[in-house]
Amino acid sequence: MPSVFDLHHVVEQDEIDAQEHVHNLRYLQWTLWAARDHSASTGWDAAAELKRGFGWVVRQHEVTYRAAALVGDQLVIRTWISEKMRMAIRRKYLICRPADRMILARVQTRWVLADLRVRKAVSLPDEVYDRMVIPISTPTPPWS
């Protein structure tokens, strides 16, 4: 598993709210996409796991907004796993605008693997746990 993953995204008009910047919920959507794509890059087959009755579920989001994203901005959503436990992982994100070297938001999410048939968290299987790589040092913004 690559320890750091970058999702590239260009802000579209339909992501802009009444205050003429990106709506807060979009930031969370981008982190979900980055987590999905990072997991897929490791061989995690979400569709197959859903058929078996398993999926990742958010237990907690923590978001610190620092600057607004605007229509047309080219963003990088950088993600990595910062902690892994038998029943959960903590994933961190930097939402960045490389054009002016701005970190727009810092996010962390606690994820659990759930048996969706009984709606309960389960321990991570060894093969999933072992594939997760935690970076040796805290990742920097994409322009560093």
PDB file of C-alpha atoms in Angstrom:
ATOM      1  CA  MET A   1       0.000   0.000   0.000  1.00  0.00           C
ATOM      2  CA  PRO A   2       1.422   3.381  -0.868  1.00  0.00           C
ATOM      3  CA  SER A   3       1.736   5.216   2.428  1.00  0.00           C
ATOM      4  CA  VAL A   4       0.559   8.549   0.969  1.00  0.00           C
ATOM      5  CA  PHE A   5      -2.083   9.026  -1.712  1.00  0.00           C
ATOM      6  CA  ASP A   6      -3.043  12.180  -3.650  1.00  0.00           C
ATOM      7  CA  LEU A   7      -6.470  12.766  -5.147  1.00  0.00           C
ATOM      8  CA  HIS A   8      -6.548  15.611  -7.681  1.00  0.00           C
ATOM      9  CA  HIS A   9      -9.765  17.605  -7.997  1.00  0.00           C
ATOM     10  CA  VAL A  10     -10.910  20.771  -9.773  1.00  0.00           C
ATOM     11  CA  VAL A  11     -13.666  22.677  -7.965  1.00  0.00           C
ATOM     12  CA  GLU A  12     -16.847  22.837 -10.035  1.00  0.00           C
ATOM     13  CA  GLN A  13     -19.626  25.434  -9.969  1.00  0.00           C
ATOM     14  CA  ASP A  14     -22.114  23.033  -8.359  1.00  0.00           C
ATOM     15  CA  GLU A  15     -19.813  22.771  -5.313  1.00  0.00           C
ATOM     16  CA  ILE A  16     -20.198  26.486  -4.546  1.00  0.00           C
ATOM     17  CA  ASP A  17     -22.681  27.549  -1.865  1.00  0.00           C
ATOM     18  CA  ALA A  18     -24.654  30.739  -1.193  1.00  0.00           C
ATOM     19  CA  GLN A  19     -21.555  32.324   0.375  1.00  0.00           C
ATOM     20  CA  GLU A  20     -19.731  31.906  -2.961  1.00  0.00           C
ATOM     21  CA  HIS A  21     -17.183  29.350  -1.759  1.00  0.00           C
ATOM     22  CA  VAL A  22     -17.124  25.576  -1.527  1.00  0.00           C
ATOM     23  CA  HIS A  23     -19.734  24.183   0.830  1.00  0.00           C
ATOM     24  CA  ASN A  24     -18.292  22.492   3.933  1.00  0.00           C
ATOM     25  CA  LEU A  25     -19.828  19.119   3.079  1.00  0.00           C
ATOM     26  CA  ARG A  26     -17.817  19.000  -0.147  1.00  0.00           C
ATOM     27  CA  TYR A  27     -14.583  18.905   1.832  1.00  0.00           C
ATOM     28  CA  LEU A  28     -15.839  15.753   3.543  1.00  0.00           C
ATOM     29  CA  GLN A  29     -16.889  14.299   0.193  1.00  0.00           C
ATOM     30  CA  TRP A  30     -13.390  14.821  -1.160  1.00  0.00           C
ATOM     31  CA  THR A  31     -11.887  13.018   1.845  1.00  0.00           C
ATOM     32  CA  LEU A  32     -14.248  10.088   1.278  1.00  0.00           C
ATOM     33  CA  TRP A  33     -13.188   9.916  -2.374  1.00  0.00           C
ATOM     34  CA  ALA A  34      -9.507  10.050  -1.403  1.00  0.00           C
ATOM     35  CA  ALA A  35      -9.954   7.260   1.161  1.00  0.00           C
ATOM     36  CA  ARG A  36     -11.868   5.156  -1.370  1.00  0.00           C
ATOM     37  CA  ASP A  37      -9.233   5.606  -4.064  1.00  0.00           C
ATOM     38  CA  HIS A  38      -6.329   5.056  -1.677  1.00  0.00           C
ATOM     39  CA  SER A  39      -7.926   1.809  -0.478  1.00  0.00           C
ATOM     40  CA  ALA A  40      -8.606   0.697  -4.050  1.00  0.00           C
ATOM     41  CA  SER A  41      -4.953   1.325  -4.935  1.00  0.00           C
ATOM     42  CA  THR A  42      -4.038  -1.341  -2.378  1.00  0.00           C
ATOM     43  CA  GLY A  43      -6.334  -3.964  -3.884  1.00  0.00           C
ATOM     44  CA  TRP A  44      -9.323  -3.388  -1.578  1.00  0.00           C
ATOM     45  CA  ASP A  45     -12.337  -4.394  -3.682  1.00  0.00           C
ATOM     46  CA  ALA A  46     -15.190  -2.428  -2.103  1.00  0.00           C
ATOM     47  CA  ALA A  47     -17.851  -3.965  -4.358  1.00  0.00           C
ATOM     48  CA  ALA A  48     -16.768  -7.516  -3.540  1.00  0.00           C
ATOM     49  CA  GLU A  49     -16.604  -6.733   0.173  1.00  0.00           C
ATOM     50  CA  LEU A  50     -20.094  -5.198   0.067  1.00  0.00           C
ATOM     51  CA  LYS A  51     -21.390  -8.419  -1.488  1.00  0.00           C
ATOM     52  CA  ARG A  52     -19.836 -10.273   1.444  1.00  0.00           C
ATOM     53  CA  GLY A  53     -21.494  -7.815   3.829  1.00  0.00           C
ATOM     54  CA  PHE A  54     -18.478  -5.722   4.883  1.00  0.00           C
ATOM     55  CA  GLY A  55     -17.659  -2.046   4.493  1.00  0.00           C
ATOM     56  CA  TRP A  56     -15.800   0.843   6.067  1.00  0.00           C
ATOM     57  CA  VAL A  57     -17.900   3.145   8.266  1.00  0.00           C
ATOM     58  CA  VAL A  58     -16.976   6.556   9.657  1.00  0.00           C
ATOM     59  CA  ARG A  59     -16.987   6.793  13.452  1.00  0.00           C
ATOM     60  CA  GLN A  60     -15.664  10.347  13.707  1.00  0.00           C
ATOM     61  CA  HIS A  61     -14.659  13.282  11.500  1.00  0.00           C
ATOM     62  CA  GLU A  62     -12.626  16.218  12.727  1.00  0.00           C
ATOM     63  CA  VAL A  63     -12.202  19.135  10.316  1.00  0.00           C
ATOM     64  CA  THR A  64     -10.246  22.335  10.725  1.00  0.00           C
ATOM     65  CA  TYR A  65     -11.019  24.783   7.927  1.00  0.00           C
ATOM     66  CA  ARG A  66      -8.272  27.283   7.176  1.00  0.00           C
ATOM     67  CA  ALA A  67      -9.145  28.910   3.837  1.00  0.00           C
ATOM     68  CA  ALA A  68     -11.915  28.831   1.242  1.00  0.00           C
ATOM     69  CA  ALA A  69     -11.848  26.902  -2.017  1.00  0.00           C
ATOM     70  CA  LEU A  70     -13.358  28.634  -5.050  1.00  0.00           C
ATOM     71  CA  VAL A  71     -14.650  27.534  -8.423  1.00  0.00           C
ATOM     72  CA  GLY A  72     -11.855  26.456 -10.741  1.00  0.00           C
ATOM     73  CA  ASP A  73      -9.325  25.813  -7.977  1.00  0.00           C
ATOM     74  CA  GLN A  74      -7.082  22.830  -8.655  1.00  0.00           C
ATOM     75  CA  LEU A  75      -6.785  20.910  -5.402  1.00  0.00           C
ATOM     76  CA  VAL A  76      -4.829  18.010  -4.020  1.00  0.00           C
ATOM     77  CA  ILE A  77      -6.418  15.945  -1.283  1.00  0.00           C
ATOM     78  CA  ARG A  78      -3.477  14.146   0.337  1.00  0.00           C
ATOM     79  CA  THR A  79      -4.297  11.225   2.631  1.00  0.00           C
ATOM     80  CA  TRP A  80      -2.504   8.642   4.729  1.00  0.00           C
ATOM     81  CA  ILE A  81      -3.193   6.262   7.580  1.00  0.00           C
ATOM     82  CA  SER A  82      -1.738   7.701  10.767  1.00  0.00           C
ATOM     83  CA  GLU A  83      -2.759   4.959  13.175  1.00  0.00           C
ATOM     84  CA  LYS A  84      -4.036   1.407  12.905  1.00  0.00           C
ATOM     85  CA  MET A  85      -5.681  -0.597  15.626  1.00  0.00           C
ATOM     86  CA  ARG A  86      -7.405  -3.971  15.518  1.00  0.00           C
ATOM     87  CA  MET A  87     -10.856  -2.361  15.460  1.00  0.00           C
ATOM     88  CA  ALA A  88     -10.205   0.965  13.721  1.00  0.00           C
ATOM     89  CA  ILE A  89      -7.871   3.135  11.700  1.00  0.00           C
ATOM     90  CA  ARG A  90      -7.225   6.853  11.830  1.00  0.00           C
ATOM     91  CA  ARG A  91      -6.746   8.502   8.471  1.00  0.00           C
ATOM     92  CA  LYS A  92      -5.495  12.067   8.013  1.00  0.00           C
ATOM     93  CA  TYR A  93      -5.914  14.437   5.085  1.00  0.00           C
ATOM     94  CA  LEU A  94      -4.531  17.721   3.849  1.00  0.00           C
ATOM     95  CA  ILE A  95      -6.773  19.571   1.411  1.00  0.00           C
ATOM     96  CA  CYS A  96      -4.375  21.800  -0.491  1.00  0.00           C
ATOM     97  CA  ARG A  97      -4.323  24.391  -3.265  1.00  0.00           C
ATOM     98  CA  PRO A  98      -0.808  24.110  -4.743  1.00  0.00           C
ATOM     99  CA  ALA A  99      -1.166  27.268  -6.904  1.00  0.00           C
ATOM    100  CA  ASP A 100      -0.721  29.488  -3.838  1.00  0.00           C
ATOM    101  CA  ARG A 101       0.578  26.806  -1.452  1.00  0.00           C
ATOM    102  CA  MET A 102      -2.470  27.033   0.788  1.00  0.00           C
ATOM    103  CA  ILE A 103      -3.660  24.301   3.081  1.00  0.00           C
ATOM    104  CA  LEU A 104      -7.416  24.768   2.960  1.00  0.00           C
ATOM    105  CA  ALA A 105      -8.309  22.171   5.574  1.00  0.00           C
ATOM    106  CA  ARG A 106      -6.841  19.522   7.821  1.00  0.00           C
ATOM    107  CA  VAL A 107      -9.056  16.526   8.413  1.00  0.00           C
ATOM    108  CA  GLN A 108      -8.869  13.324  10.364  1.00  0.00           C
ATOM    109  CA  THR A 109     -11.328  10.480  10.309  1.00  0.00           C
ATOM    110  CA  ARG A 110     -11.684   7.398  12.450  1.00  0.00           C
ATOM    111  CA  TRP A 111     -12.866   4.476  10.331  1.00  0.00           C
ATOM    112  CA  VAL A 112     -14.079   1.053  11.447  1.00  0.00           C
ATOM    113  CA  LEU A 113     -14.663  -2.035   9.369  1.00  0.00           C
ATOM    114  CA  ALA A 114     -18.263  -3.139   9.872  1.00  0.00           C
ATOM    115  CA  ASP A 115     -20.208  -6.305   9.301  1.00  0.00           C
ATOM    116  CA  LEU A 116     -23.118  -4.570   7.611  1.00  0.00           C
ATOM    117  CA  ARG A 117     -25.432  -7.575   8.070  1.00  0.00           C
ATOM    118  CA  VAL A 118     -25.435  -7.112  11.845  1.00  0.00           C
ATOM    119  CA  ARG A 119     -24.299  -3.457  11.862  1.00  0.00           C
ATOM    120  CA  LYS A 120     -21.334  -3.996  14.180  1.00  0.00           C
ATOM    121  CA  ALA A 121     -17.646  -3.162  13.993  1.00  0.00           C
ATOM    122  CA  VAL A 122     -15.336  -6.117  13.441  1.00  0.00           C
ATOM    123  CA  SER A 123     -11.621  -6.656  13.863  1.00  0.00           C
ATOM    124  CA  LEU A 124      -9.528  -5.974  10.792  1.00  0.00           C
ATOM    125  CA  PRO A 125      -8.506  -9.216   9.099  1.00  0.00           C
ATOM    126  CA  ASP A 126      -4.747  -9.819   9.260  1.00  0.00           C
ATOM    127  CA  GLU A 127      -4.363  -9.422   5.489  1.00  0.00           C
ATOM    128  CA  VAL A 128      -6.051  -5.985   5.626  1.00  0.00           C
ATOM    129  CA  TYR A 129      -4.184  -4.872   8.744  1.00  0.00           C
ATOM    130  CA  ASP A 130      -0.816  -5.996   7.366  1.00  0.00           C
ATOM    131  CA  ARG A 131      -1.258  -4.142   4.044  1.00  0.00           C
ATOM    132  CA  MET A 132      -1.746  -0.795   5.777  1.00  0.00           C
ATOM    133  CA  VAL A 133       1.466   1.219   5.823  1.00  0.00           C
ATOM    134  CA  ILE A 134       1.904   4.170   8.158  1.00  0.00           C
ATOM    135  CA  PRO A 135       4.358   6.783   6.868  1.00  0.00           C
ATOM    136  CA  ILE A 136       7.625   7.011   8.813  1.00  0.00           C
ATOM    137  CA  SER A 137       7.188  10.770   9.194  1.00  0.00           C
ATOM    138  CA  THR A 138       4.168  13.039   8.907  1.00  0.00           C
ATOM    139  CA  PRO A 139       3.523  13.768   5.227  1.00  0.00           C
ATOM    140  CA  THR A 140       4.099  17.319   4.063  1.00  0.00           C
ATOM    141  CA  PRO A 141       2.022  19.340   1.585  1.00  0.00           C
ATOM    142  CA  PRO A 142       2.448  18.302  -2.068  1.00  0.00           C
ATOM    143  CA  TRP A 143       4.717  21.255  -2.874  1.00  0.00           C
ATOM    144  CA  SER A 144       7.292  20.467  -0.145  1.00  0.00           C
TER     145      SER A 144
END
